[in-house]
Amino acid sequence: MLQRTIDSYTSKTDGVPGLVCSVVDASGDVIFESASGTRAVGSALPMSRDTVFWIASCTKLLTAIAAMQLVEQGRLSLDDGDQLETHLPELQTVKVLEEMPDGSTQLIEKKRKITLRMLLSHTAGFSYSFLSMKLKRWSEPIGIMEDANRENDIFGQPLVNQPGENWEYGVSMDWPAQDAEDNVLTPLRASSKEEASSILHSGGAGLFSTPSDYCQIIAALLNHGTHLKTGHQLLQRETLNEMLKNQIPEHPNFARNLPPAAKPSFINSAPEMYPQPENEAQGWGLSFFKLLSDGPTGRSAGSIWWSGLANLVWWADVERGIGGVFASQILPFGDPEFFACQAAVEAQLYSALSINAGSEK
């Protein structure tokens, strides 16, 4: 049934050209895996389970894990702004972009130091110019574009909010990016590696992976930080618990009533990131969305998830012991056919889990 559902979306003329899906449990066993359709519109080259995807903002989880490993080692502190701005001195001089009543902008001093917790929770004040119209108006005349993936396009940006005052999705995760390969990827048997030496290795959106490789990370999260099959401890349980805490309880509707996208060719405008029937409070951990109540497809309260610009989604439901990746490679983000397929398959997976759990009683 799951395969039929996926095929029904990739076979449509106006559907998704191709999808790869991988779902695992807490032991690292594959529950379901599928490749359907082709790699591009008009292409005869089929998707396969080994197809490598640009995972875009799904990179952010790995960057956060690498940063939290440094916290475990005592090399970084989550809440010491002096330490972070000594380690990343460019943060000392970053300014805040303020919009004036006449529509003009000016750069002003920030009121407080930026901490690692702010960067990982997207409360440091950074944004993306394809999301923030204010930042777009400032960046376009001087040729700054994050999609060019040059260092100045990321690290030359001002803040759009004062540090610690609001949740704003942006380039925050590029700042704490470290060498994730040695600490995160190799010990978990993640085998696909892609790099382009002439461009910035973006900690916010620069990785390439197969869904099955990415699921090795998810399996470790489902098992409280340790990959059961390899025995490798990705994070201590206490560290992962800190990441899972809702970091922004003062912003329970942070992902609702969103402004129109500043660059519609990149992202479809939507009023809400994760619609829930009763408009329950929303949460955000250290690099991911956190459900504070059960989700409409069957996800448990406490589940975490995030997405990537090219229409990819990962999720991890620790309570139910299931997580996975749905991956395509199309723009703009928020493709309705992709997300309809993902929701339908996920609902079927959870329904099957409930049936199996009932039969075992």
Coordinates of C-alpha atoms in Angstrom, one line a residue:
M1 CA 0.0 0.0 0.0
L2 CA 2.8 2.4 0.8
Q3 CA 4.5 1.9 -2.5
R4 CA 1.3 2.3 -4.4
T5 CA 0.7 5.6 -2.6
I6 CA 4.1 6.9 -3.5
D7 CA 3.8 5.7 -7.1
S8 CA 0.5 7.4 -7.5
Y9 CA 2.2 10.8 -6.8
T10 CA 5.3 10.2 -9.0
S11 CA 3.2 8.9 -11.9
K12 CA 1.0 12.1 -12.1
T13 CA 1.8 14.6 -14.9
D14 CA 1.7 17.4 -12.3
G15 CA 3.0 15.3 -9.4
V16 CA 6.5 14.8 -8.0
P17 CA 9.1 13.6 -10.6
G18 CA 10.8 11.3 -8.1
L19 CA 10.9 10.4 -4.5
V20 CA 13.1 8.3 -2.2
C21 CA 11.9 7.3 1.2
S22 CA 13.7 5.5 4.0
V23 CA 12.1 4.7 7.4
V24 CA 13.9 3.1 10.4
D25 CA 13.3 2.1 14.0
A26 CA 15.4 2.6 17.1
S27 CA 17.5 -0.5 16.5
G28 CA 18.5 0.9 13.1
D29 CA 16.5 -1.7 11.2
V30 CA 14.8 -0.5 8.0
I31 CA 11.0 -0.5 8.3
F32 CA 10.3 0.7 4.8
E33 CA 12.4 1.9 1.9
S34 CA 11.3 3.0 -1.6
A35 CA 12.5 4.7 -4.7
S36 CA 9.9 5.9 -7.2
G37 CA 9.9 8.0 -10.4
T38 CA 12.7 9.8 -12.1
R39 CA 15.5 12.1 -11.0
A40 CA 14.2 15.1 -12.8
V41 CA 11.3 16.4 -14.9
G42 CA 11.6 14.9 -18.4
S43 CA 14.5 12.6 -17.3
A44 CA 14.5 8.8 -18.0
L45 CA 17.1 8.2 -15.2
P46 CA 15.2 6.5 -12.4
M47 CA 15.4 7.4 -8.7
S48 CA 17.2 4.7 -6.7
R49 CA 17.8 4.0 -3.1
D50 CA 21.4 5.1 -3.6
T51 CA 20.5 8.4 -5.2
V52 CA 22.5 11.2 -3.6
F53 CA 20.4 14.3 -2.7
W54 CA 21.4 17.8 -1.8
I55 CA 19.8 17.8 1.6
A56 CA 19.8 21.5 2.1
S57 CA 18.6 22.5 5.6
C58 CA 18.5 18.9 6.7
T59 CA 22.2 19.7 7.1
K60 CA 21.4 21.8 10.2
L61 CA 20.7 18.8 12.4
L62 CA 24.3 17.4 11.8
T63 CA 25.8 20.8 12.4
A64 CA 23.9 21.1 15.7
I65 CA 25.1 17.6 16.7
A66 CA 28.7 18.5 16.0
A67 CA 28.4 21.7 18.0
M68 CA 26.8 19.8 20.9
Q69 CA 29.7 17.3 20.9
L70 CA 32.0 20.3 21.4
V71 CA 29.8 21.3 24.4
E72 CA 30.1 17.8 25.8
Q73 CA 33.9 18.1 25.4
G74 CA 33.9 21.4 27.3
R75 CA 35.2 23.3 24.3
L76 CA 32.0 25.3 23.9
S77 CA 29.3 26.6 26.2
L78 CA 25.7 27.0 25.2
D79 CA 25.2 30.2 27.1
D80 CA 28.6 32.0 27.2
G81 CA 28.4 34.8 24.7
D82 CA 31.9 36.1 25.6
Q83 CA 33.4 32.7 24.8
L84 CA 31.5 32.3 21.5
E85 CA 32.4 35.8 20.3
T86 CA 36.0 35.1 21.1
H87 CA 35.9 31.9 19.2
L88 CA 34.0 33.6 16.3
P89 CA 35.3 37.2 16.5
E90 CA 33.3 38.3 13.5
L91 CA 30.2 38.1 15.7
Q92 CA 31.5 40.9 17.8
T93 CA 31.0 43.4 15.1
V94 CA 27.8 42.2 13.4
K95 CA 25.1 44.9 13.3
V96 CA 21.3 44.8 13.4
L97 CA 19.4 45.9 10.3
E98 CA 16.7 48.3 11.4
E99 CA 13.9 49.4 9.1
M100 CA 12.8 53.1 9.3
P101 CA 9.3 54.5 8.9
D102 CA 10.1 55.7 5.4
G103 CA 11.2 52.2 4.3
S104 CA 14.9 52.9 4.4
T105 CA 17.3 50.8 6.6
Q106 CA 20.1 51.5 8.9
L107 CA 22.6 49.3 10.8
I108 CA 22.6 49.7 14.5
E109 CA 24.6 48.1 17.3
K110 CA 23.4 44.8 18.9
K111 CA 22.3 45.0 22.5
R112 CA 23.8 41.8 23.7
K113 CA 26.3 39.1 22.9
I114 CA 25.3 36.1 20.7
T115 CA 25.4 32.7 22.4
L116 CA 25.6 29.2 20.9
R117 CA 22.1 28.5 22.2
M118 CA 20.8 31.5 20.2
L119 CA 22.5 30.2 17.0
L120 CA 21.1 26.7 17.4
S121 CA 17.6 27.9 18.3
H122 CA 17.4 30.5 15.6
T123 CA 17.0 33.3 18.1
A124 CA 20.4 35.1 17.3
G125 CA 18.6 37.4 14.9
F126 CA 19.9 36.1 11.5
S127 CA 17.5 35.5 8.6
Y128 CA 17.6 34.4 4.9
S129 CA 17.0 37.0 2.2
F130 CA 14.6 34.7 0.4
L131 CA 12.4 34.8 3.6
S132 CA 13.0 38.4 4.9
M133 CA 11.9 41.2 2.6
K134 CA 13.9 43.6 4.8
L135 CA 17.1 41.6 4.3
K136 CA 16.4 41.2 0.6
R137 CA 16.1 44.9 0.1
W138 CA 19.4 45.4 1.9
S139 CA 21.3 42.6 0.3
E140 CA 20.3 42.8 -3.4
P141 CA 22.0 46.2 -4.2
I142 CA 25.3 45.0 -2.9
G143 CA 25.1 41.5 -4.5
I144 CA 24.8 39.4 -1.4
M145 CA 22.8 36.1 -2.1
E146 CA 22.9 33.1 0.2
D147 CA 22.3 30.8 -2.8
A148 CA 25.7 31.8 -4.3
N149 CA 27.2 30.0 -1.2
R150 CA 30.2 32.3 -0.9
E151 CA 31.6 33.1 2.5
N152 CA 30.6 36.8 2.4
D153 CA 27.1 35.9 1.4
I154 CA 26.7 34.1 4.7
F155 CA 29.0 35.8 7.1
G156 CA 28.6 39.4 5.7
Q157 CA 24.9 39.5 6.6
P158 CA 23.5 41.7 9.4
L159 CA 21.0 40.6 11.9
V160 CA 17.3 41.4 11.3
N161 CA 16.4 41.2 15.0
Q162 CA 18.2 41.9 18.3
P163 CA 19.9 38.7 19.6
G164 CA 17.6 36.7 21.9
E165 CA 14.4 38.6 21.1
N166 CA 12.6 36.6 18.4
W167 CA 12.7 33.3 16.5
E168 CA 13.9 34.0 12.9
Y169 CA 14.9 31.2 10.5
G170 CA 18.2 32.0 8.8
V171 CA 22.0 31.5 8.4
S172 CA 22.6 31.0 12.2
M173 CA 23.7 27.4 11.7
D174 CA 26.5 28.3 9.4
W175 CA 28.4 30.0 12.2
P176 CA 29.0 27.0 14.5
A177 CA 29.7 24.6 11.6
Q178 CA 32.6 22.4 12.4
D179 CA 34.1 19.3 10.8
A180 CA 31.0 17.1 11.0
E181 CA 32.5 14.2 9.1
D182 CA 35.0 13.0 11.7
N183 CA 32.5 13.4 14.6
V184 CA 29.2 12.5 13.1
L185 CA 29.3 10.7 9.7
T186 CA 32.1 8.2 9.7
P187 CA 31.3 6.4 13.0
L188 CA 27.7 5.8 11.9
R189 CA 28.7 4.1 8.6
A190 CA 27.3 7.0 6.5
S191 CA 29.1 6.4 3.2
S192 CA 28.0 9.0 0.7
K193 CA 30.3 12.1 0.6
E194 CA 30.1 15.0 -1.8
E195 CA 32.1 18.2 -1.8
A196 CA 32.9 21.1 -4.0
S197 CA 36.2 22.7 -3.0
S198 CA 35.5 26.0 -4.6
I199 CA 32.5 27.0 -2.5
L200 CA 31.7 27.4 1.2
H201 CA 30.8 24.2 3.0
S202 CA 27.6 25.5 4.5
G203 CA 26.8 24.2 7.9
G204 CA 23.2 25.3 7.3
A205 CA 22.6 23.7 3.9
G206 CA 25.7 22.3 2.4
L207 CA 25.6 18.5 2.7
F208 CA 24.7 15.8 0.2
S209 CA 23.4 12.4 1.4
T210 CA 21.3 9.4 0.6
P211 CA 18.1 9.0 2.7
S212 CA 19.4 5.7 4.1
D213 CA 22.6 7.3 5.2
Y214 CA 20.8 10.1 6.9
C215 CA 18.6 7.6 8.7
Q216 CA 21.7 6.3 10.5
I217 CA 21.6 9.7 12.4
I218 CA 17.9 9.3 13.0
A219 CA 18.4 5.8 14.4
A220 CA 20.9 7.1 16.9
L221 CA 18.4 9.8 18.0
L222 CA 15.7 7.3 18.4
N223 CA 18.0 5.2 20.7
H224 CA 18.7 8.2 22.9
G225 CA 21.9 9.2 21.2
T226 CA 23.6 5.9 20.6
H227 CA 23.5 3.9 17.4
L228 CA 22.4 0.4 18.5
K229 CA 24.1 -1.5 15.6
T230 CA 27.5 0.2 15.7
G231 CA 27.5 1.0 19.4
H232 CA 28.7 4.5 18.6
Q233 CA 27.5 7.2 20.9
L234 CA 26.6 10.2 18.9
L235 CA 25.6 12.2 21.9
Q236 CA 25.2 11.6 25.6
R237 CA 21.6 11.1 26.6
E238 CA 21.7 14.2 28.7
T239 CA 23.0 16.2 25.8
L240 CA 20.3 15.0 23.5
N241 CA 17.7 15.7 26.1
E242 CA 18.9 19.3 26.2
M243 CA 18.5 19.5 22.4
L244 CA 15.0 18.2 22.7
K245 CA 13.8 20.8 25.2
N246 CA 11.5 23.5 23.8
Q247 CA 13.9 26.5 23.6
I248 CA 11.2 29.1 22.8
P249 CA 8.2 28.6 25.1
E250 CA 7.6 32.4 24.9
H251 CA 6.8 32.0 21.2
P252 CA 4.1 29.3 21.0
N253 CA 3.0 30.5 17.6
F254 CA 6.3 31.2 16.0
A255 CA 5.5 29.2 12.8
R256 CA 2.1 30.7 12.2
N257 CA 0.9 33.9 10.4
L258 CA 4.1 33.8 8.3
P259 CA 4.8 36.7 5.9
P260 CA 4.9 36.1 2.2
A261 CA 8.2 34.6 0.9
A262 CA 10.6 37.2 -0.4
K263 CA 11.7 34.9 -3.2
P264 CA 8.8 32.9 -4.6
S265 CA 11.1 31.0 -7.0
F266 CA 12.7 29.4 -3.9
I267 CA 9.8 28.9 -1.5
N268 CA 6.0 28.9 -1.8
S269 CA 4.3 31.2 0.7
A270 CA 2.3 29.4 3.4
P271 CA 0.5 30.9 6.4
E272 CA 1.8 28.1 8.7
M273 CA 4.7 25.6 8.8
Y274 CA 3.0 22.6 10.4
P275 CA -0.8 23.0 10.4
Q276 CA -2.5 21.4 13.4
P277 CA -6.3 21.1 13.8
E278 CA -6.5 22.9 17.2
N279 CA -3.7 25.3 16.7
E280 CA -1.7 23.7 19.5
A281 CA 1.4 25.5 20.9
Q282 CA 4.5 24.9 18.8
G283 CA 8.0 24.2 20.0
W284 CA 11.6 24.5 18.7
G285 CA 14.6 22.5 20.0
L286 CA 18.2 23.0 19.2
S287 CA 17.9 23.0 15.4
F288 CA 14.5 21.4 14.8
F289 CA 10.7 21.8 15.1
K290 CA 9.3 20.0 18.2
L291 CA 5.7 18.9 18.4
L292 CA 4.2 19.7 21.8
S293 CA 1.1 17.6 21.1
D294 CA 0.3 14.6 18.8
G295 CA 0.5 15.4 15.1
P296 CA -2.2 14.8 12.5
T297 CA -0.4 11.9 10.8
G298 CA 0.2 10.0 14.0
R299 CA 3.5 11.5 15.3
S300 CA 3.7 11.5 19.1
A301 CA 4.0 14.7 21.2
G302 CA 7.7 15.3 21.5
S303 CA 8.5 14.2 18.0
I304 CA 11.0 16.4 16.1
W305 CA 11.4 17.2 12.4
W306 CA 12.7 19.6 9.9
S307 CA 12.9 20.0 6.1
G308 CA 15.2 21.0 3.3
L309 CA 14.7 23.6 0.5
A310 CA 14.6 21.1 -2.3
N311 CA 11.5 19.4 -0.7
L312 CA 12.9 17.0 1.8
V313 CA 11.7 16.1 5.3
W314 CA 13.1 14.1 8.2
W315 CA 11.4 13.2 11.4
A316 CA 12.2 11.3 14.6
D317 CA 9.5 10.0 17.0
V318 CA 11.3 8.7 20.0
E319 CA 8.2 7.6 21.8
R320 CA 7.0 5.4 19.0
G321 CA 10.6 4.5 17.9
I322 CA 10.2 5.5 14.3
G323 CA 11.7 8.1 12.0
G324 CA 12.7 8.6 8.5
V325 CA 13.4 10.7 5.4
F326 CA 11.3 11.7 2.4
A327 CA 13.4 13.2 -0.3
S328 CA 12.8 14.9 -3.6
Q329 CA 14.9 17.4 -5.5
I330 CA 12.6 20.1 -6.8
L331 CA 11.9 23.8 -6.2
P332 CA 10.2 25.8 -4.9
F333 CA 10.0 24.5 -1.4
G334 CA 6.5 23.7 -0.1
D335 CA 5.5 21.7 -3.1
P336 CA 1.9 20.6 -2.4
E337 CA 2.2 17.2 -4.1
F338 CA 5.4 16.3 -2.2
F339 CA 3.9 17.2 1.2
A340 CA 0.6 15.5 0.4
C341 CA 2.5 12.3 -0.5
Q342 CA 4.7 12.5 2.6
A343 CA 1.7 13.0 4.9
A344 CA -0.3 10.2 3.3
V345 CA 2.6 7.7 3.6
E346 CA 3.4 8.8 7.1
A347 CA -0.3 8.3 8.2
Q348 CA -0.3 4.8 6.7
L349 CA 2.9 3.9 8.5
Y350 CA 1.5 5.0 11.9
S351 CA -1.7 3.2 11.2
A352 CA 0.2 0.0 10.5
L353 CA 2.2 0.5 13.7
S354 CA -1.0 0.9 15.7
I355 CA -2.5 -2.3 14.2
N356 CA 0.7 -4.2 14.9
A357 CA 0.8 -3.0 18.4
G358 CA -2.8 -4.0 19.0
S359 CA -2.3 -7.5 17.6
E360 CA 0.7 -8.1 20.0
K361 CA -1.5 -7.4 23.1

